[in-house]
Amino acid sequence: LAPYRNREEKINTPNIINIGCFLFYVPPDSTTTKVQKKYSATIKMSTASSSAIAPFLESRSSRQLYHDRTLALLSTLAATSSPQTTSLLTLPNHPTHSSERRSTSTFLLRPPSSEELSVLLDPSLCNCRLVNPNVEIRLMYRVAGNGEGKSMAKWDLSAALKEQVRNNGFGGEWLILGVLLDGPDDATTTTATASSSAASALSNVAGLSNNTLLSECILEPGSSLHDNSEVSRTHVMKHASIVGCGSVTCPRSVVEASRKKCRFDMQRGSMDVEVGPEAGGGRLVRVCVESTLVDVCRDLNMDSGVTLAPLVPQPPTPKHDDVPAIPMNSLAPRSSLLHTPTAAHVALLPHSTIRSAQSVLSALLLPHAAISWGVTASHALLQWDATLTSHSDAHRVFLMERSEVGPHSFTANAIYG
């Protein structure tokens, strides 16, 4: 109800009723008619351009930008007619990077040369190995924006590979391997040989080290992956990190099961939540990660038809509700996935984190949200600064801004305002 606070009309102290996991407003009887008319008129005047609703719409736009980035890279990979094809791709710069001078950057994708491949596989240098001898590796690096992309395709990246890649296994059908360059890229590289004894410092080390298996991943220049057992079907963007994890995957079976169980749609950030089983029968609510409490209450007919919600409209329903051809986990810049045995079908927006959780399946985290310390979670949507923590279990839940579940809690089929 935040968008409707501090209006002109003073209202007597309201009654607050808690039913299930919903906290909603009921005006006193003496002012009911007057307040309904006032709030109905107020809500009609509320538009998508209001300052209160703008962050929700901006969040949806930002999520779509990261999704489109993944699709663009996958499309470029699929468009290569032969393993020796070199491609130039222009992508928008991440909005979280205030240091970027241009709105876009150009990247080059090409297979490693025979010298670069020898450096990768040499036990005395990068000490990497091909789990699948037929894996198609593509090097990805940023090129100058002055038309020199084609000439930079012939650059030898052996020195950068020795600095940033060490002791990894490459498998699957393909792998996009990002490499930071001193010239075109503005990121400061901390190499794997830097002096640091703290395990948490590895999340700030750009490059790849001690990963048993990397397969069918997009690892952009400046990403950090260290000490993991398996990372597959995952897009890790610049300054994002995966450290000390067991299995980080996105199998089609998990995506299909989530669609079947609660219509979980990662691209649209939506799913069905069946609330209120304590009343003798569940009430099904379709929520989006940007939904407001007003929207949820309206969908449950709690407002007697007063509001003209939704304040944040649901994203359009696709014509074909199919699983993507290549389902992918997604880690946006400054997000992190640390010391978690199992993670599958997850998307992390900037500055969100999954840290030392037990298992996380089908979860979407908006900026600064966190799942941490022994949590088992599935089918979870977390808004800004929402937290699941301390050996709690959470299944089919939606946590709105600054909500927190834990420690040692169990929750299912719930929406927290």
CSV table of C-alpha atoms in Angstrom, one decimal:
chain,number,residue,atom,x,y,z
A,1,LEU,CA,0.0,0.0,0.0
A,2,ALA,CA,3.1,2.3,-0.1
A,3,PRO,CA,1.9,4.2,-3.2
A,4,TYR,CA,-1.2,5.3,-1.4
A,5,ARG,CA,0.2,6.6,1.9
A,6,ASN,CA,0.1,10.2,3.0
A,7,ARG,CA,-2.8,11.2,0.9
A,8,GLU,CA,-4.7,14.5,1.5
A,9,GLU,CA,-7.5,12.9,3.5
A,10,LYS,CA,-6.9,11.9,7.1
A,11,ILE,CA,-8.3,8.6,8.1
A,12,ASN,CA,-9.0,7.1,11.5
A,13,THR,CA,-6.6,4.4,12.7
A,14,PRO,CA,-7.3,1.4,10.4
A,15,ASN,CA,-7.9,-2.1,11.5
A,16,ILE,CA,-5.2,-4.5,10.3
A,17,ILE,CA,-6.2,-8.1,9.7
A,18,ASN,CA,-3.7,-10.9,9.2
A,19,ILE,CA,-5.0,-13.9,7.2
A,20,GLY,CA,-2.6,-16.5,6.2
A,21,CYS,CA,0.5,-14.6,4.9
A,22,PHE,CA,-1.4,-11.5,3.9
A,23,LEU,CA,-1.5,-8.2,5.7
A,24,PHE,CA,-4.2,-5.9,4.4
A,25,TYR,CA,-6.1,-2.8,5.2
A,26,VAL,CA,-9.7,-2.5,6.3
A,27,PRO,CA,-11.0,1.1,7.1
A,28,PRO,CA,-13.3,1.6,10.1
A,29,ASP,CA,-17.0,1.3,9.3
A,30,SER,CA,-17.8,5.0,9.8
A,31,THR,CA,-15.5,6.0,7.0
A,32,THR,CA,-15.9,3.0,4.6
A,33,THR,CA,-18.0,4.7,1.9
A,34,LYS,CA,-16.0,8.0,2.0
A,35,VAL,CA,-12.7,6.2,1.9
A,36,GLN,CA,-13.7,3.9,-1.0
A,37,LYS,CA,-14.7,6.9,-3.1
A,38,LYS,CA,-11.5,8.8,-2.2
A,39,TYR,CA,-9.2,5.8,-2.9
A,40,SER,CA,-11.0,4.8,-6.1
A,41,ALA,CA,-10.4,8.3,-7.5
A,42,THR,CA,-6.8,8.3,-6.2
A,43,ILE,CA,-6.0,5.0,-7.8
A,44,LYS,CA,-7.5,6.1,-11.1
A,45,MET,CA,-5.0,8.9,-11.1
A,46,SER,CA,-2.1,6.6,-10.4
A,47,THR,CA,-0.2,5.8,-13.6
A,48,ALA,CA,2.7,3.6,-14.6
A,49,SER,CA,4.9,6.8,-14.7
A,50,SER,CA,4.4,7.4,-10.9
A,51,SER,CA,7.6,7.4,-8.9
A,52,ALA,CA,6.3,4.6,-6.7
A,53,ILE,CA,5.7,2.2,-9.6
A,54,ALA,CA,8.7,3.2,-11.8
A,55,PRO,CA,11.2,0.8,-10.0
A,56,PHE,CA,9.0,-2.2,-10.7
A,57,LEU,CA,8.8,-1.4,-14.4
A,58,GLU,CA,12.5,-0.6,-14.6
A,59,SER,CA,13.2,-4.0,-12.9
A,60,ARG,CA,11.3,-5.8,-15.6
A,61,SER,CA,13.1,-3.9,-18.3
A,62,SER,CA,16.5,-4.7,-16.8
A,63,ARG,CA,15.6,-8.4,-16.6
A,64,GLN,CA,14.6,-8.4,-20.2
A,65,LEU,CA,17.9,-6.8,-21.1
A,66,TYR,CA,19.9,-9.6,-19.5
A,67,HIS,CA,17.7,-12.2,-21.1
A,68,ASP,CA,18.2,-10.6,-24.6
A,69,ARG,CA,21.9,-10.6,-24.0
A,70,THR,CA,21.9,-14.3,-23.4
A,71,LEU,CA,19.8,-14.9,-26.5
A,72,ALA,CA,22.1,-12.7,-28.7
A,73,LEU,CA,25.2,-14.7,-27.7
A,74,LEU,CA,23.4,-18.1,-28.2
A,75,SER,CA,22.1,-16.9,-31.6
A,76,THR,CA,25.6,-15.8,-32.7
A,77,LEU,CA,26.9,-19.2,-31.6
A,78,ALA,CA,24.2,-21.1,-33.5
A,79,ALA,CA,24.7,-18.9,-36.6
A,80,THR,CA,28.4,-20.0,-37.1
A,81,SER,CA,28.4,-22.3,-40.1
A,82,SER,CA,31.7,-23.9,-39.3
A,83,PRO,CA,33.9,-24.4,-36.2
A,84,GLN,CA,36.4,-21.9,-37.7
A,85,THR,CA,33.9,-19.0,-38.1
A,86,THR,CA,34.8,-15.6,-36.5
A,87,SER,CA,31.9,-13.4,-35.4
A,88,LEU,CA,31.6,-9.8,-34.3
A,89,LEU,CA,28.8,-9.0,-31.9
A,90,THR,CA,27.7,-5.6,-30.5
A,91,LEU,CA,26.0,-5.7,-27.1
A,92,PRO,CA,24.7,-3.0,-24.8
A,93,ASN,CA,26.9,-2.2,-21.8
A,94,HIS,CA,25.6,-3.2,-18.5
A,95,PRO,CA,23.7,-0.4,-16.8
A,96,THR,CA,25.4,-1.1,-13.5
A,97,HIS,CA,28.8,-0.1,-15.0
A,98,SER,CA,28.9,3.6,-14.5
A,99,SER,CA,32.5,3.7,-15.7
A,100,GLU,CA,31.6,2.7,-19.3
A,101,ARG,CA,31.9,5.6,-21.7
A,102,ARG,CA,29.8,4.1,-24.5
A,103,SER,CA,26.4,2.6,-24.5
A,104,THR,CA,27.6,-0.5,-26.4
A,105,SER,CA,30.6,-2.6,-26.8
A,106,THR,CA,31.8,-4.9,-29.6
A,107,PHE,CA,33.0,-8.4,-28.8
A,108,LEU,CA,34.7,-10.9,-31.0
A,109,LEU,CA,34.0,-14.7,-30.9
A,110,ARG,CA,36.4,-17.0,-32.5
A,111,PRO,CA,37.9,-20.5,-32.0
A,112,PRO,CA,41.4,-20.7,-30.4
A,113,SER,CA,44.4,-20.9,-32.7
A,114,SER,CA,46.5,-24.0,-32.5
A,115,GLU,CA,49.1,-22.1,-30.4
A,116,GLU,CA,46.4,-20.9,-27.9
A,117,LEU,CA,44.9,-24.4,-27.7
A,118,SER,CA,48.3,-25.8,-27.0
A,119,VAL,CA,48.7,-23.3,-24.1
A,120,LEU,CA,45.3,-24.3,-22.7
A,121,LEU,CA,46.2,-28.0,-22.7
A,122,ASP,CA,49.9,-27.8,-21.7
A,123,PRO,CA,50.2,-29.3,-18.1
A,124,SER,CA,53.0,-26.8,-17.4
A,125,LEU,CA,50.9,-23.8,-18.4
A,126,CYS,CA,47.1,-23.7,-18.2
A,127,ASN,CA,46.8,-27.4,-17.4
A,128,CYS,CA,43.3,-27.8,-18.9
A,129,ARG,CA,41.8,-30.9,-20.4
A,130,LEU,CA,39.1,-31.7,-22.9
A,131,VAL,CA,36.5,-33.9,-21.2
A,132,ASN,CA,34.8,-34.1,-24.6
A,133,PRO,CA,37.5,-34.1,-27.4
A,134,ASN,CA,34.9,-32.6,-29.8
A,135,VAL,CA,33.9,-29.6,-27.7
A,136,GLU,CA,33.8,-26.4,-29.7
A,137,ILE,CA,35.6,-23.6,-27.7
A,138,ARG,CA,35.0,-20.0,-28.6
A,139,LEU,CA,37.2,-17.3,-27.2
A,140,MET,CA,35.3,-14.1,-26.5
A,141,TYR,CA,37.0,-10.8,-26.0
A,142,ARG,CA,36.2,-7.1,-26.3
A,143,VAL,CA,37.6,-5.2,-29.3
A,144,ALA,CA,38.2,-1.6,-30.0
A,145,GLY,CA,35.2,0.3,-31.2
A,146,ASN,CA,37.0,2.0,-34.1
A,147,GLY,CA,36.6,-0.7,-36.7
A,148,GLU,CA,39.6,-2.7,-35.7
A,149,GLY,CA,37.7,-5.8,-34.8
A,150,LYS,CA,38.8,-7.8,-37.9
A,151,SER,CA,42.5,-7.1,-37.3
A,152,MET,CA,42.2,-8.0,-33.6
A,153,ALA,CA,40.9,-11.4,-34.6
A,154,LYS,CA,44.5,-12.4,-35.3
A,155,TRP,CA,45.8,-11.4,-31.9
A,156,ASP,CA,47.5,-14.1,-29.9
A,157,LEU,CA,45.8,-14.4,-26.5
A,158,SER,CA,48.3,-17.0,-25.1
A,159,ALA,CA,49.7,-14.6,-22.5
A,160,ALA,CA,46.2,-13.7,-21.2
A,161,LEU,CA,45.1,-17.3,-21.2
A,162,LYS,CA,48.1,-18.3,-19.0
A,163,GLU,CA,47.2,-15.5,-16.6
A,164,GLN,CA,43.4,-16.1,-16.4
A,165,VAL,CA,42.8,-19.8,-17.0
A,166,ARG,CA,44.2,-22.7,-14.9
A,167,ASN,CA,43.3,-26.4,-14.3
A,168,ASN,CA,39.8,-26.7,-15.8
A,169,GLY,CA,37.9,-29.5,-17.7
A,170,PHE,CA,36.0,-28.5,-20.8
A,171,GLY,CA,33.1,-30.6,-21.9
A,172,GLY,CA,29.7,-30.6,-23.6
A,173,GLU,CA,29.2,-29.5,-27.2
A,174,TRP,CA,30.4,-25.9,-26.9
A,175,LEU,CA,31.9,-23.4,-24.5
A,176,ILE,CA,32.3,-19.6,-24.8
A,177,LEU,CA,35.4,-18.6,-22.9
A,178,GLY,CA,35.8,-14.9,-22.1
A,179,VAL,CA,39.3,-13.3,-21.9
A,180,LEU,CA,40.1,-9.9,-20.5
A,181,LEU,CA,42.5,-7.7,-22.5
A,182,ASP,CA,44.4,-4.8,-21.1
A,183,GLY,CA,43.7,-2.4,-24.0
A,184,PRO,CA,40.0,-2.5,-25.0
A,185,ASP,CA,38.7,-3.6,-21.6
A,186,ASP,CA,38.5,-1.2,-18.7
A,187,ALA,CA,38.3,-3.9,-16.0
A,188,THR,CA,41.1,-4.3,-13.5
A,189,THR,CA,42.2,-7.9,-13.6
A,190,THR,CA,43.3,-9.7,-10.5
A,191,THR,CA,44.9,-12.9,-11.5
A,192,ALA,CA,44.6,-16.3,-10.0
A,193,THR,CA,48.2,-16.0,-8.7
A,194,ALA,CA,47.5,-12.9,-6.7
A,195,SER,CA,48.3,-13.2,-3.0
A,196,SER,CA,45.1,-13.8,-1.1
A,197,SER,CA,44.4,-16.5,1.5
A,198,ALA,CA,40.7,-15.8,2.0
A,199,ALA,CA,38.4,-18.0,0.1
A,200,SER,CA,35.9,-15.2,-0.3
A,201,ALA,CA,38.4,-13.2,-2.2
A,202,LEU,CA,38.2,-15.6,-5.1
A,203,SER,CA,34.9,-14.0,-6.1
A,204,ASN,CA,37.0,-10.9,-7.1
A,205,VAL,CA,39.5,-12.9,-9.1
A,206,ALA,CA,38.7,-12.6,-12.8
A,207,GLY,CA,39.3,-15.9,-14.7
A,208,LEU,CA,38.7,-19.6,-14.3
A,209,SER,CA,40.6,-22.0,-12.0
A,210,ASN,CA,40.2,-25.5,-10.6
A,211,ASN,CA,36.8,-26.3,-12.2
A,212,THR,CA,36.3,-30.0,-12.8
A,213,LEU,CA,33.8,-29.5,-15.6
A,214,LEU,CA,32.7,-26.5,-17.6
A,215,SER,CA,30.2,-27.3,-20.3
A,216,GLU,CA,27.9,-25.3,-22.6
A,217,CYS,CA,28.5,-22.1,-20.7
A,218,ILE,CA,28.8,-18.4,-21.6
A,219,LEU,CA,31.6,-17.1,-19.5
A,220,GLU,CA,32.0,-13.4,-20.4
A,221,PRO,CA,35.3,-11.6,-20.0
A,222,GLY,CA,35.7,-10.6,-16.3
A,223,SER,CA,33.7,-13.4,-14.9
A,224,SER,CA,35.0,-15.5,-12.0
A,225,LEU,CA,34.7,-19.3,-11.6
A,226,HIS,CA,36.9,-21.1,-9.2
A,227,ASP,CA,36.9,-24.4,-7.3
A,228,ASN,CA,33.6,-25.8,-8.7
A,229,SER,CA,32.8,-29.4,-9.5
A,230,GLU,CA,30.4,-28.8,-12.4
A,231,VAL,CA,29.0,-25.7,-14.1
A,232,SER,CA,26.9,-26.2,-17.2
A,233,ARG,CA,24.2,-24.3,-19.1
A,234,THR,CA,25.1,-21.1,-17.3
A,235,HIS,CA,25.7,-17.5,-18.4
A,236,VAL,CA,28.1,-15.7,-16.1
A,237,MET,CA,28.5,-12.0,-16.9
A,238,LYS,CA,31.3,-9.6,-16.2
A,239,HIS,CA,32.1,-9.3,-12.4
A,240,ALA,CA,29.7,-12.2,-11.6
A,241,SER,CA,31.2,-15.1,-9.7
A,242,ILE,CA,30.6,-18.8,-9.0
A,243,VAL,CA,33.0,-20.2,-6.3
A,244,GLY,CA,33.2,-23.4,-4.4
A,245,CYS,CA,30.0,-25.0,-5.7
A,246,GLY,CA,29.1,-28.6,-6.4
A,247,SER,CA,26.6,-28.7,-9.3
A,248,VAL,CA,25.4,-25.6,-11.1
A,249,THR,CA,23.2,-26.7,-14.0
A,250,CYS,CA,20.0,-25.9,-15.8
A,251,PRO,CA,18.7,-29.3,-17.1
A,252,ARG,CA,15.6,-29.2,-19.3
A,253,SER,CA,13.9,-31.7,-16.9
A,254,VAL,CA,14.1,-29.2,-14.0
A,255,VAL,CA,12.7,-26.4,-16.2
A,256,GLU,CA,9.8,-28.6,-17.5
A,257,ALA,CA,9.0,-29.8,-14.0
A,258,SER,CA,8.8,-26.3,-12.7
A,259,ARG,CA,6.5,-25.3,-15.6
A,260,LYS,CA,4.3,-28.3,-14.9
A,261,LYS,CA,4.2,-27.8,-11.1
A,262,CYS,CA,3.5,-24.0,-10.9
A,263,ARG,CA,3.9,-22.6,-14.3
A,264,PHE,CA,7.3,-21.1,-13.3
A,265,ASP,CA,8.5,-18.9,-16.1
A,266,MET,CA,12.0,-17.5,-15.6
A,267,GLN,CA,11.9,-15.1,-18.5
A,268,ARG,CA,8.7,-13.4,-17.3
A,269,GLY,CA,9.5,-13.8,-13.7
A,270,SER,CA,6.2,-15.4,-12.9
A,271,MET,CA,4.6,-18.4,-11.3
A,272,ASP,CA,1.4,-19.7,-9.6
A,273,VAL,CA,1.2,-19.7,-5.8
A,274,GLU,CA,-1.6,-21.6,-4.1
A,275,VAL,CA,-2.3,-19.7,-0.9
A,276,GLY,CA,-4.7,-20.3,1.9
A,277,PRO,CA,-4.9,-24.1,2.2
A,278,GLU,CA,-5.7,-23.5,5.9
A,279,ALA,CA,-9.2,-22.4,4.8
A,280,GLY,CA,-10.0,-25.8,3.4
A,281,GLY,CA,-9.1,-25.1,-0.2
A,282,GLY,CA,-6.2,-23.4,-2.0
A,283,ARG,CA,-6.6,-20.1,-3.8
A,284,LEU,CA,-4.4,-19.8,-6.9
A,285,VAL,CA,-2.6,-16.5,-7.5
A,286,ARG,CA,-0.5,-15.7,-10.6
A,287,VAL,CA,2.4,-13.5,-9.3
A,288,CYS,CA,5.2,-11.8,-11.1
A,289,VAL,CA,8.5,-11.0,-9.3
A,290,GLU,CA,7.5,-7.3,-9.7
A,291,SER,CA,4.0,-7.7,-8.3
A,292,THR,CA,2.8,-5.5,-5.5
A,293,LEU,CA,0.8,-6.4,-2.4
A,294,VAL,CA,-2.1,-4.4,-3.9
A,295,ASP,CA,-2.0,-6.5,-7.0
A,296,VAL,CA,-2.1,-9.7,-4.9
A,297,CYS,CA,-4.9,-8.6,-2.7
A,298,ARG,CA,-7.0,-7.6,-5.8
A,299,ASP,CA,-6.4,-11.0,-7.4
A,300,LEU,CA,-7.8,-12.5,-4.2
A,301,ASN,CA,-10.8,-10.2,-4.2
A,302,MET,CA,-9.8,-8.7,-0.9
A,303,ASP,CA,-10.5,-5.1,-2.0
A,304,SER,CA,-14.2,-5.5,-2.9
A,305,GLY,CA,-13.4,-4.1,-6.3
A,306,VAL,CA,-12.2,-0.7,-5.0
A,307,THR,CA,-8.9,-0.6,-6.8
A,308,LEU,CA,-8.2,-0.5,-10.5
A,309,ALA,CA,-5.1,-2.7,-10.2
A,310,PRO,CA,-2.9,-4.2,-11.4
A,311,LEU,CA,-0.5,-1.4,-10.6
A,312,VAL,CA,2.2,-3.5,-12.3
A,313,PRO,CA,0.5,-5.4,-15.2
A,314,GLN,CA,1.5,-9.0,-15.7
A,315,PRO,CA,3.8,-9.6,-18.7
A,316,PRO,CA,2.1,-10.8,-21.8
A,317,THR,CA,1.4,-14.5,-22.0
A,318,PRO,CA,3.4,-16.1,-24.8
A,319,LYS,CA,1.7,-17.7,-27.7
A,320,HIS,CA,3.7,-20.9,-27.2
A,321,ASP,CA,4.5,-21.7,-23.6
A,322,ASP,CA,7.5,-23.9,-24.4
A,323,VAL,CA,10.8,-24.4,-22.6
A,324,PRO,CA,13.6,-22.4,-24.2
A,325,ALA,CA,15.7,-24.3,-26.7
A,326,ILE,CA,18.7,-24.0,-24.5
A,327,PRO,CA,17.7,-23.3,-20.9
A,328,MET,CA,20.3,-21.2,-19.1
A,329,ASN,CA,21.1,-20.1,-15.6
A,330,SER,CA,21.9,-16.4,-15.5
A,331,LEU,CA,24.3,-14.4,-13.2
A,332,ALA,CA,24.2,-10.6,-13.8
A,333,PRO,CA,27.1,-8.4,-13.0
A,334,ARG,CA,28.1,-8.2,-9.3
A,335,SER,CA,26.0,-11.3,-8.4
A,336,SER,CA,27.5,-14.3,-6.8
A,337,LEU,CA,26.8,-18.0,-6.2
A,338,LEU,CA,29.1,-19.3,-3.5
A,339,HIS,CA,29.7,-22.6,-1.7
A,340,THR,CA,26.4,-24.2,-2.6
A,341,PRO,CA,26.2,-28.0,-3.3
A,342,THR,CA,23.3,-27.8,-5.8
A,343,ALA,CA,21.8,-25.0,-7.8
A,344,ALA,CA,19.6,-25.4,-10.9
A,345,HIS,CA,17.5,-23.1,-13.0
A,346,VAL,CA,18.4,-19.8,-11.2
A,347,ALA,CA,18.7,-16.2,-12.2
A,348,LEU,CA,20.5,-13.6,-10.1
A,349,LEU,CA,20.2,-9.9,-10.7
A,350,PRO,CA,23.1,-7.5,-9.8
A,351,HIS,CA,24.3,-7.7,-6.2
A,352,SER,CA,22.1,-10.7,-5.3
A,353,THR,CA,23.7,-13.7,-3.8
A,354,ILE,CA,23.2,-17.4,-3.1
A,355,ARG,CA,25.8,-18.3,-0.4
A,356,SER,CA,26.3,-21.5,1.4
A,357,ALA,CA,22.8,-22.7,0.7
A,358,GLN,CA,22.0,-26.5,0.7
A,359,SER,CA,19.9,-26.6,-2.5
A,360,VAL,CA,18.3,-24.0,-4.7
A,361,LEU,CA,16.0,-25.0,-7.6
A,362,SER,CA,14.1,-22.5,-9.8
A,363,ALA,CA,14.7,-19.2,-8.1
A,364,LEU,CA,14.8,-15.6,-9.3
A,365,LEU,CA,16.5,-13.0,-7.1
A,366,LEU,CA,16.2,-9.2,-7.7
A,367,PRO,CA,19.1,-6.9,-6.7
A,368,HIS,CA,20.4,-7.4,-3.1
A,369,ALA,CA,18.2,-10.4,-2.4
A,370,ALA,CA,19.9,-13.3,-0.7
A,371,ILE,CA,19.5,-17.1,-0.1
A,372,SER,CA,22.1,-18.2,2.4
A,373,TRP,CA,23.4,-20.5,5.2
A,374,GLY,CA,21.9,-24.0,4.8
A,375,VAL,CA,18.6,-23.0,3.1
A,376,THR,CA,16.7,-25.4,0.9
A,377,ALA,CA,14.6,-23.5,-1.6
A,378,SER,CA,12.6,-24.3,-4.7
A,379,HIS,CA,10.2,-22.2,-6.9
A,380,ALA,CA,11.1,-18.9,-5.2
A,381,LEU,CA,10.8,-15.3,-6.3
A,382,LEU,CA,12.6,-12.7,-4.2
A,383,GLN,CA,12.3,-9.0,-4.5
A,384,TRP,CA,14.8,-6.3,-3.5
A,385,ASP,CA,16.6,-7.1,-0.2
A,386,ALA,CA,14.5,-10.1,0.5
A,387,THR,CA,16.2,-12.9,2.4
A,388,LEU,CA,15.9,-16.6,3.0
A,389,THR,CA,18.4,-17.6,5.7
A,390,SER,CA,19.7,-20.0,8.3
A,391,HIS,CA,18.7,-23.5,7.6
A,392,SER,CA,15.2,-22.7,6.5
A,393,ASP,CA,13.0,-24.5,3.9
A,394,ALA,CA,11.0,-22.5,1.4
A,395,HIS,CA,9.0,-23.9,-1.5
A,396,ARG,CA,6.7,-22.1,-3.9
A,397,VAL,CA,7.1,-18.7,-2.1
A,398,PHE,CA,7.1,-15.1,-3.1
A,399,LEU,CA,9.0,-12.7,-0.9
A,400,MET,CA,8.4,-9.0,-1.5
A,401,GLU,CA,10.8,-6.2,-0.7
A,402,ARG,CA,12.8,-6.6,2.6
A,403,SER,CA,10.9,-9.7,3.6
A,404,GLU,CA,12.8,-12.3,5.6
A,405,VAL,CA,12.3,-15.9,6.4
A,406,GLY,CA,14.5,-17.6,9.0
A,407,PRO,CA,16.2,-18.9,11.0
A,408,HIS,CA,15.1,-22.5,11.1
A,409,SER,CA,11.8,-21.8,9.4
A,410,PHE,CA,9.6,-23.8,7.1
A,411,THR,CA,7.3,-22.1,4.6
A,412,ALA,CA,5.4,-23.2,1.5
A,413,ASN,CA,2.7,-21.8,-0.8
A,414,ALA,CA,3.1,-18.4,0.7
A,415,ILE,CA,3.4,-14.7,-0.2
A,416,TYR,CA,5.2,-12.3,2.1
A,417,GLY,CA,4.4,-8.6,1.8
